[in-house]
PDB file of C-alpha atoms in Angstrom:
ATOM      1  CA  ILE A   1      -7.611  79.837  15.655  1.00 38.00           C
ATOM      2  CA  THR A   2      -9.174  80.718  12.290  1.00 39.00           C
ATOM      3  CA  PRO A   3     -12.937  79.981  12.278  1.00 40.00           C
ATOM      4  CA  LEU A   4     -14.024  77.400   9.741  1.00 38.00           C
ATOM      5  CA  SER A   5     -16.509  78.523   7.115  1.00 40.00           C
ATOM      6  CA  PRO A   6     -19.948  76.861   7.297  1.00 39.00           C
ATOM      7  CA  ALA A   7     -20.230  73.709   5.219  1.00 39.00           C
ATOM      8  CA  ARG A   8     -22.047  74.161   1.965  1.00 43.00           C
ATOM      9  CA  LYS A   9     -25.355  72.383   1.681  1.00 43.00           C
ATOM     10  CA  PRO A  10     -25.107  69.576  -0.905  1.00 41.00           C
ATOM     11  CA  THR A  11     -26.933  70.416  -4.088  1.00 48.00           C
ATOM     12  CA  GLY A  12     -29.870  68.290  -5.141  1.00 56.00           C
ATOM     13  CA  ALA A  13     -29.300  68.839  -8.867  1.00 57.00           C
ATOM     14  CA  ALA A  14     -27.618  65.466  -9.369  1.00 52.00           C
ATOM     15  CA  VAL A  15     -30.454  63.615  -7.623  1.00 57.00           C
ATOM     16  CA  ASP A  16     -33.075  65.563  -9.621  1.00 63.00           C
ATOM     17  CA  ILE A  17     -31.411  64.612 -12.925  1.00 59.00           C
ATOM     18  CA  LEU A  18     -31.285  60.949 -11.943  1.00 59.00           C
ATOM     19  CA  GLN A  19     -34.940  60.993 -10.867  1.00 66.00           C
ATOM     20  CA  ALA A  20     -35.884  62.570 -14.202  1.00 66.00           C
ATOM     21  CA  ALA A  21     -33.960  59.833 -16.002  1.00 61.00           C
ATOM     22  CA  ASN A  22     -35.870  57.211 -13.982  1.00 63.00           C
ATOM     23  CA  ALA A  23     -39.190  58.788 -14.959  1.00 71.00           C
ATOM     24  CA  ARG A  24     -38.145  58.884 -18.623  1.00 65.00           C
ATOM     25  CA  ILE A  25     -37.145  55.199 -18.589  1.00 64.00           C
ATOM     26  CA  ALA A  26     -40.457  54.236 -16.923  1.00 68.00           C
ATOM     27  CA  SER A  27     -42.378  56.203 -19.561  1.00 68.00           C
ATOM     28  CA  LEU A  28     -40.464  54.545 -22.399  1.00 64.00           C
ATOM     29  CA  GLN A  29     -41.061  51.150 -20.818  1.00 65.00           C
ATOM     30  CA  ARG A  30     -44.815  51.762 -20.759  1.00 74.00           C
ATOM     31  CA  GLN A  31     -44.725  52.892 -24.392  1.00 67.00           C
ATOM     32  CA  LEU A  32     -42.829  49.742 -25.404  1.00 65.00           C
ATOM     33  CA  MET A  33     -45.349  47.515 -23.590  1.00 73.00           C
ATOM     34  CA  GLU A  34     -48.204  49.265 -25.402  1.00 72.00           C
ATOM     35  CA  ARG A  35     -46.407  48.815 -28.713  1.00 66.00           C
ATOM     36  CA  ASP A  36     -45.892  45.105 -27.924  1.00 65.00           C
ATOM     37  CA  ALA A  37     -49.625  44.672 -27.257  1.00 72.00           C
ATOM     38  CA  GLN A  38     -50.533  46.466 -30.486  1.00 65.00           C
ATOM     39  CA  LEU A  39     -48.037  44.401 -32.474  1.00 63.00           C
ATOM     40  CA  ALA A  40     -49.379  41.156 -30.978  1.00 67.00           C
ATOM     41  CA  ALA A  41     -52.922  42.116 -32.010  1.00 67.00           C
ATOM     42  CA  LEU A  42     -51.791  43.038 -35.522  1.00 62.00           C
ATOM     43  CA  ARG A  43     -49.780  39.838 -35.802  1.00 63.00           C
ATOM     44  CA  GLN A  44     -52.878  37.836 -34.843  1.00 71.00           C
ATOM     45  CA  GLN A  45     -54.937  39.654 -37.463  1.00 64.00           C
ATOM     46  CA  VAL A  46     -52.359  39.004 -40.169  1.00 61.00           C
ATOM     47  CA  THR A  47     -52.069  35.344 -39.149  1.00 64.00           C
ATOM     48  CA  SER A  48     -55.849  34.947 -39.366  1.00 66.00           C
ATOM     49  CA  SER A  49     -55.831  36.627 -42.771  1.00 60.00           C
ATOM     50  CA  ILE A  50     -53.071  34.297 -43.991  1.00 59.00           C
ATOM     51  CA  ASP A  51     -54.974  31.224 -42.765  1.00 62.00           C
ATOM     52  CA  GLY A  52     -58.090  32.427 -44.574  1.00 60.00           C
ATOM     53  CA  SER A  53     -56.066  33.130 -47.698  1.00 57.00           C
ATOM     54  CA  GLN A  54     -54.550  29.671 -47.639  1.00 57.00           C
ATOM     55  CA  ARG A  55     -57.991  28.099 -47.369  1.00 63.00           C
ATOM     56  CA  GLU A  56     -59.216  30.227 -50.264  1.00 59.00           C
ATOM     57  CA  VAL A  57     -56.200  29.228 -52.364  1.00 55.00           C
ATOM     58  CA  ALA A  58     -56.963  25.551 -51.734  1.00 60.00           C
ATOM     59  CA  GLY A  59     -60.597  26.073 -52.749  1.00 60.00           C
ATOM     60  CA  GLN A  60     -59.581  27.963 -55.870  1.00 55.00           C
ATOM     61  CA  ARG A  61     -57.224  25.154 -56.854  1.00 55.00           C
ATOM     62  CA  LEU A  62     -60.018  22.622 -56.597  1.00 57.00           C
ATOM     63  CA  ARG A  63     -62.554  24.770 -58.459  1.00 55.00           C
ATOM     64  CA  ALA A  64     -60.462  26.404 -61.122  1.00 50.00           C
ATOM     65  CA  GLY A  65     -58.520  23.347 -62.273  1.00 51.00           C
ATOM     66  CA  SER A  66     -55.117  23.451 -63.898  1.00 47.00           C
ATOM     67  CA  GLY A  67     -55.813  26.735 -65.765  1.00 48.00           C
ATOM     68  CA  ALA A  68     -55.554  28.813 -62.549  1.00 50.00           C
ATOM     69  CA  ASP A  69     -52.493  27.090 -61.053  1.00 56.00           C
ATOM     70  CA  SER A  70     -50.187  29.985 -61.893  1.00 60.00           C
ATOM     71  CA  ASP A  71     -52.484  32.527 -60.157  1.00 60.00           C
ATOM     72  CA  VAL A  72     -52.802  30.367 -57.069  1.00 58.00           C
ATOM     73  CA  ALA A  73     -49.028  29.916 -56.940  1.00 65.00           C
ATOM     74  CA  ALA A  74     -48.566  33.703 -57.111  1.00 65.00           C
ATOM     75  CA  LEU A  75     -51.023  34.233 -54.256  1.00 64.00           C
ATOM     76  CA  THR A  76     -49.277  31.566 -52.205  1.00 65.00           C
ATOM     77  CA  ALA A  77     -45.906  33.262 -52.775  1.00 68.00           C
ATOM     78  CA  ARG A  78     -47.353  36.567 -51.599  1.00 68.00           C
ATOM     79  CA  ASN A  79     -48.647  34.882 -48.438  1.00 65.00           C
ATOM     80  CA  GLU A  80     -45.210  33.418 -47.760  1.00 69.00           C
ATOM     81  CA  ALA A  81     -43.621  36.869 -48.195  1.00 68.00           C
ATOM     82  CA  ASN A  82     -46.068  38.309 -45.655  1.00 65.00           C
ATOM     83  CA  GLU A  83     -45.234  35.529 -43.187  1.00 69.00           C
ATOM     84  CA  SER A  84     -41.524  36.307 -43.607  1.00 71.00           C
ATOM     85  CA  MET A  85     -42.175  39.979 -42.790  1.00 68.00           C
ATOM     86  CA  ILE A  86     -44.042  38.972 -39.621  1.00 66.00           C
ATOM     87  CA  LEU A  87     -41.050  36.878 -38.511  1.00 73.00           C
ATOM     88  CA  GLN A  88     -38.786  39.907 -39.027  1.00 72.00           C
ATOM     89  CA  LEU A  89     -41.112  42.050 -36.905  1.00 67.00           C
ATOM     90  CA  ASN A  90     -41.045  39.426 -34.137  1.00 68.00           C
ATOM     91  CA  SER A  91     -37.239  39.539 -34.168  1.00 72.00           C
ATOM     92  CA  THR A  92     -37.334  43.338 -33.865  1.00 67.00           C
ATOM     93  CA  VAL A  93     -39.656  43.171 -30.837  1.00 65.00           C
ATOM     94  CA  GLU A  94     -37.334  40.656 -29.121  1.00 72.00           C
ATOM     95  CA  SER A  95     -34.352  42.956 -29.727  1.00 68.00           C
ATOM     96  CA  LEU A  96     -36.229  45.890 -28.205  1.00 64.00           C
ATOM     97  CA  GLY A  97     -37.081  43.771 -25.159  1.00 64.00           C
ATOM     98  CA  GLN A  98     -33.393  42.989 -24.630  1.00 71.00           C
ATOM     99  CA  GLN A  99     -32.529  46.704 -24.826  1.00 64.00           C
ATOM    100  CA  LEU A 100     -35.206  47.465 -22.240  1.00 63.00           C
ATOM    101  CA  ARG A 101     -33.847  44.843 -19.841  1.00 67.00           C
ATOM    102  CA  SER A 102     -30.383  46.398 -20.187  1.00 67.00           C
ATOM    103  CA  LEU A 103     -31.824  49.816 -19.337  1.00 62.00           C
ATOM    104  CA  GLU A 104     -33.545  48.387 -16.254  1.00 64.00           C
ATOM    105  CA  GLY A 105     -30.161  47.114 -14.999  1.00 65.00           C
ATOM    106  CA  THR A 106     -28.669  50.582 -15.504  1.00 62.00           C
ATOM    107  CA  ALA A 107     -31.544  52.138 -13.548  1.00 63.00           C
ATOM    108  CA  LYS A 108     -30.918  49.772 -10.606  1.00 70.00           C
ATOM    109  CA  ASP A 109     -27.209  50.708 -10.512  1.00 65.00           C
ATOM    110  CA  LYS A 110     -28.165  54.361 -10.589  1.00 65.00           C
ATOM    111  CA  ALA A 111     -30.581  53.955  -7.655  1.00 68.00           C
ATOM    112  CA  ARG A 112     -27.854  52.226  -5.638  1.00 73.00           C
ATOM    113  CA  LEU A 113     -25.414  55.098  -6.253  1.00 66.00           C
ATOM    114  CA  GLU A 114     -28.102  57.617  -5.313  1.00 69.00           C
ATOM    115  CA  GLY A 115     -28.489  55.941  -1.928  1.00 74.00           C
ATOM    116  CA  GLN A 116     -24.728  55.847  -1.419  1.00 73.00           C
ATOM    117  CA  LEU A 117     -24.408  59.506  -2.376  1.00 70.00           C
ATOM    118  CA  ALA A 118     -27.140  60.541   0.075  1.00 76.00           C
ATOM    119  CA  SER A 119     -25.502  58.512   2.864  1.00 78.00           C
ATOM    120  CA  GLU A 120     -22.088  60.089   2.265  1.00 72.00           C
ATOM    121  CA  GLN A 121     -23.625  63.563   2.190  1.00 74.00           C
ATOM    122  CA  ARG A 122     -25.161  62.899   5.601  1.00 83.00           C
ATOM    123  CA  LEU A 123     -21.798  61.715   6.931  1.00 80.00           C
ATOM    124  CA  ARG A 124     -20.143  64.866   5.653  1.00 77.00           C
ATOM    125  CA  ALA A 125     -22.783  67.082   7.278  1.00 80.00           C
ATOM    126  CA  GLU A 126     -22.361  65.234  10.584  1.00 83.00           C
ATOM    127  CA  ALA A 127     -18.569  65.590  10.440  1.00 77.00           C
ATOM    128  CA  ASP A 128     -18.846  69.323   9.677  1.00 77.00           C
ATOM    129  CA  ASP A 129     -21.206  69.812  12.606  1.00 83.00           C
ATOM    130  CA  LYS A 130     -18.933  67.833  14.906  1.00 84.00           C
ATOM    131  CA  LEU A 131     -15.948  69.924  13.861  1.00 81.00           C
ATOM    132  CA  ARG A 132     -17.797  73.201  14.435  1.00 84.00           C
ATOM    133  CA  ARG A 133     -18.870  72.107  17.912  1.00 86.00           C
ATOM    134  CA  ALA A 134     -15.312  71.068  18.734  1.00 82.00           C
ATOM    135  CA  VAL A 135     -13.996  74.483  17.663  1.00 81.00           C
ATOM    136  CA  LEU A 136     -16.641  76.264  19.749  1.00 86.00           C
ATOM    137  CA  GLN A 137     -15.738  74.139  22.735  1.00 87.00           C
ATOM    138  CA  LEU A 138     -12.058  74.906  22.184  1.00 83.00           C
ATOM    139  CA  ARG A 139     -12.737  78.638  22.158  1.00 82.00           C
ATOM    140  CA  ALA A 140     -14.706  78.308  25.388  1.00 82.00           C
ATOM    141  CA  ASP A 141     -11.824  76.395  26.942  1.00 79.00           C
ATOM    142  CA  LEU A 142      -9.344  79.048  25.845  1.00 77.00           C
ATOM    143  CA  ALA A 143     -11.493  81.806  27.355  1.00 77.00           C
ATOM    144  CA  MET A 144     -11.647  79.928  30.626  1.00 74.00           C
ATOM    145  CA  LEU A 145      -7.904  79.326  30.639  1.00 69.00           C
ATOM    146  CA  GLN A 146      -7.195  83.011  30.114  1.00 70.00           C
ATOM    147  CA  ALA A 147      -9.117  83.736  33.342  1.00 67.00           C
ATOM    148  CA  THR A 148      -7.124  81.304  35.456  1.00 66.00           C
ATOM    149  CA  ASN A 149      -3.888  82.008  37.298  1.00 62.00           C
ATOM    150  CA  SER A 150      -0.408  81.388  35.949  1.00 61.00           C
ATOM    151  CA  GLN A 151       0.019  78.142  37.904  1.00 63.00           C
ATOM    152  CA  ALA A 152      -2.628  76.432  35.751  1.00 65.00           C
ATOM    153  CA  ASN A 153      -1.126  77.634  32.469  1.00 67.00           C
ATOM    154  CA  ALA A 154       0.963  74.496  31.920  1.00 69.00           C
ATOM    155  CA  MET A 155      -2.006  72.165  32.316  1.00 71.00           C
ATOM    156  CA  ALA A 156      -4.139  74.445  30.188  1.00 68.00           C
ATOM    157  CA  ALA A 157      -1.537  74.412  27.418  1.00 73.00           C
ATOM    158  CA  ALA A 158      -1.579  70.596  27.415  1.00 77.00           C
ATOM    159  CA  GLU A 159      -5.361  70.589  27.222  1.00 80.00           C
ATOM    160  CA  VAL A 160      -5.222  73.055  24.353  1.00 78.00           C
ATOM    161  CA  ASP A 161      -2.754  70.818  22.525  1.00 81.00           C
ATOM    162  CA  ASN A 162      -5.074  67.842  22.979  1.00 84.00           C
ATOM    163  CA  ALA A 163      -8.005  69.858  21.739  1.00 81.00           C
ATOM    164  CA  LEU A 164      -6.037  71.043  18.714  1.00 83.00           C
ATOM    165  CA  ASN A 165      -5.004  67.471  17.988  1.00 84.00           C
ATOM    166  CA  SER A 166      -8.658  66.463  18.124  1.00 84.00           C
ATOM    167  CA  VAL A 167      -9.510  69.245  15.708  1.00 82.00           C
ATOM    168  CA  SER A 168      -6.740  68.117  13.347  1.00 84.00           C
ATOM    169  CA  SER A 169      -7.983  64.530  13.506  1.00 85.00           C
ATOM    170  CA  LEU A 170     -11.517  65.660  12.743  1.00 84.00           C
ATOM    171  CA  GLN A 171     -10.236  67.780   9.863  1.00 86.00           C
ATOM    172  CA  ARG A 172      -8.459  64.777   8.364  1.00 86.00           C
ATOM    173  CA  GLU A 173     -11.618  62.706   8.720  1.00 85.00           C
ATOM    174  CA  LEU A 174     -13.606  65.433   7.011  1.00 84.00           C
ATOM    175  CA  ASP A 175     -11.067  65.620   4.165  1.00 86.00           C
ATOM    176  CA  GLY A 176     -11.395  61.873   3.646  1.00 85.00           C
ATOM    177  CA  LEU A 177     -15.177  62.142   3.508  1.00 85.00           C
ATOM    178  CA  ARG A 178     -14.918  64.997   1.035  1.00 86.00           C
ATOM    179  CA  GLY A 179     -12.670  62.905  -1.202  1.00 86.00           C
ATOM    180  CA  LEU A 180     -15.119  59.997  -1.018  1.00 86.00           C
ATOM    181  CA  LEU A 181     -17.986  62.336  -1.862  1.00 86.00           C
ATOM    182  CA  ALA A 182     -16.077  63.696  -4.874  1.00 87.00           C
ATOM    183  CA  ASP A 183     -15.472  60.147  -6.137  1.00 86.00           C
ATOM    184  CA  THR A 184     -19.139  59.211  -5.712  1.00 84.00           C
ATOM    185  CA  THR A 185     -20.210  62.405  -7.461  1.00 85.00           C
ATOM    186  CA  ALA A 186     -17.942  61.548 -10.401  1.00 87.00           C
ATOM    187  CA  ARG A 187     -19.474  58.077 -10.624  1.00 86.00           C
ATOM    188  CA  ALA A 188     -22.957  59.570 -10.503  1.00 81.00           C
ATOM    189  CA  ASP A 189     -22.021  61.929 -13.352  1.00 85.00           C
ATOM    190  CA  ASP A 190     -20.798  58.962 -15.391  1.00 85.00           C
ATOM    191  CA  LEU A 191     -24.043  57.102 -14.681  1.00 83.00           C
ATOM    192  CA  ARG A 192     -26.073  60.114 -15.805  1.00 84.00           C
ATOM    193  CA  SER A 193     -24.146  60.070 -19.071  1.00 85.00           C
ATOM    194  CA  GLN A 194     -24.862  56.348 -19.486  1.00 84.00           C
ATOM    195  CA  ALA A 195     -28.560  56.914 -18.750  1.00 79.00           C
ATOM    196  CA  TYR A 196     -28.687  59.688 -21.352  1.00 86.00           C
ATOM    197  CA  THR A 197     -27.044  57.443 -23.958  1.00 84.00           C
ATOM    198  CA  ALA A 198     -29.382  54.588 -23.056  1.00 78.00           C
ATOM    199  CA  ASN A 199     -32.385  56.903 -23.439  1.00 81.00           C
ATOM    200  CA  GLU A 200     -31.182  57.893 -26.906  1.00 86.00           C
ATOM    201  CA  GLU A 201     -30.719  54.249 -27.882  1.00 82.00           C
ATOM    202  CA  LEU A 202     -34.178  53.344 -26.609  1.00 79.00           C
ATOM    203  CA  GLN A 203     -35.730  56.265 -28.486  1.00 84.00           C
ATOM    204  CA  ALA A 204     -34.012  55.069 -31.665  1.00 83.00           C
ATOM    205  CA  ALA A 205     -35.368  51.581 -31.027  1.00 78.00           C
ATOM    206  CA  LEU A 206     -38.879  52.980 -30.569  1.00 81.00           C
ATOM    207  CA  ASP A 207     -38.519  54.926 -33.808  1.00 84.00           C
ATOM    208  CA  ASN A 208     -37.488  51.674 -35.498  1.00 81.00           C
ATOM    209  CA  LEU A 209     -40.530  49.946 -34.007  1.00 79.00           C
ATOM    210  CA  ALA A 210     -42.769  52.716 -35.363  1.00 81.00           C
ATOM    211  CA  SER A 211     -41.271  52.091 -38.801  1.00 82.00           C
ATOM    212  CA  LYS A 212     -41.977  48.374 -38.436  1.00 80.00           C
ATOM    213  CA  ASP A 213     -45.560  49.225 -37.413  1.00 79.00           C
ATOM    214  CA  SER A 214     -45.878  51.180 -40.648  1.00 83.00           C
ATOM    215  CA  GLN A 215     -44.554  48.193 -42.588  1.00 82.00           C
ATOM    216  CA  LEU A 216     -47.068  45.962 -40.834  1.00 79.00           C
ATOM    217  CA  GLY A 217     -49.824  48.372 -41.850  1.00 79.00           C
ATOM    218  CA  GLU A 218     -48.687  47.994 -45.445  1.00 83.00           C
ATOM    219  CA  VAL A 219     -48.858  44.211 -45.029  1.00 78.00           C
ATOM    220  CA  GLU A 220     -52.414  44.533 -43.747  1.00 79.00           C
ATOM    221  CA  ARG A 221     -53.361  46.642 -46.749  1.00 85.00           C
ATOM    222  CA  ARG A 222     -51.830  44.040 -49.040  1.00 84.00           C
ATOM    223  CA  MET A 223     -53.711  41.289 -47.220  1.00 81.00           C
ATOM    224  CA  ALA A 224     -56.966  43.220 -47.588  1.00 82.00           C
ATOM    225  CA  ALA A 225     -56.335  43.542 -51.332  1.00 84.00           C
ATOM    226  CA  LEU A 226     -55.466  39.837 -51.478  1.00 83.00           C
ATOM    227  CA  ALA A 227     -58.660  38.922 -49.617  1.00 82.00           C
ATOM    228  CA  ALA A 228     -60.686  41.058 -52.010  1.00 84.00           C
ATOM    229  CA  GLU A 229     -59.001  39.394 -54.977  1.00 84.00           C
ATOM    230  CA  LEU A 230     -59.644  35.939 -53.539  1.00 83.00           C
ATOM    231  CA  ASP A 231     -63.266  36.830 -52.870  1.00 82.00           C
ATOM    232  CA  ALA A 232     -63.659  37.993 -56.480  1.00 83.00           C
ATOM    233  CA  ARG A 233     -62.072  34.785 -57.711  1.00 82.00           C
ATOM    234  CA  LYS A 234     -64.364  32.790 -55.478  1.00 82.00           C
ATOM    235  CA  ARG A 235     -67.436  34.523 -56.845  1.00 84.00           C
ATOM    236  CA  ALA A 236     -66.167  34.000 -60.399  1.00 81.00           C
ATOM    237  CA  GLY A 237     -65.520  30.320 -59.664  1.00 78.00           C
ATOM    238  CA  ASP A 238     -68.983  29.902 -58.132  1.00 75.00           C
ATOM    239  CA  LYS A 239     -70.508  31.563 -61.172  1.00 78.00           C
ATOM    240  CA  ALA A 240     -68.551  29.302 -63.532  1.00 78.00           C
ATOM    241  CA  GLU A 241     -69.651  26.265 -61.534  1.00 77.00           C
ATOM    242  CA  LEU A 242     -73.285  27.333 -61.759  1.00 78.00           C
ATOM    243  CA  GLU A 243     -72.899  27.859 -65.494  1.00 78.00           C
ATOM    244  CA  ARG A 244     -71.388  24.398 -65.915  1.00 78.00           C
ATOM    245  CA  GLU A 245     -74.192  22.880 -63.889  1.00 75.00           C
ATOM    246  CA  ALA A 246     -76.765  24.782 -65.964  1.00 76.00           C
ATOM    247  CA  ALA A 247     -75.085  23.641 -69.173  1.00 77.00           C
ATOM    248  CA  ALA A 248     -75.038  20.055 -67.964  1.00 74.00           C
ATOM    249  CA  THR A 249     -78.719  20.291 -67.146  1.00 65.00           C
TER     250      THR A 249
END
């Protein structure tokens, strides 16, 4: 009987790659949550600025009279444009949240396949060990049979046949487990590819969010300029009011 070669130890490279992908997804999830918090704070600031601007516009309309209607209308239009940009940013954040939920589903599928792969690797190792022990026992039986007399040869031959049949059955079982392991490994490879693609998509989404953050910063700068302009108009209106009161006096 030809001795079977020792079973190769299953490599941990596939599991390591999947664990690294899990860590990357968790890191990106934390970054997205931080970005959401920052965007919510900025959105609140812009909303407060818009409310203040609207109040200032109303005051200017009352103080300045019909001569400043065109300026007030222009400021109101700029406020409406800023509100529209905030709505677009909200839509972008919602889209990123949906992408993140999709990635979380992929990560769960990957974890399930990892567990299945580990279980099938254990089954393969157990089958290999069982086969090796059966072969060793068969060799011991053959050595014992060779020491017996010729009258026991017929019974020994039958026992050898049974042992060989057992070995063949175990070999077939091992082949089936190897095929199952190959199929699971292929699915794990496909999942790694999906995780890599998902990571790229999430990175692109984060880059897009960074761009939107930059746009929001520009909105804040515009709002600051608008607030300064409104403040100047307010001071000018107050001054004009004082002058009118002085003239009336």
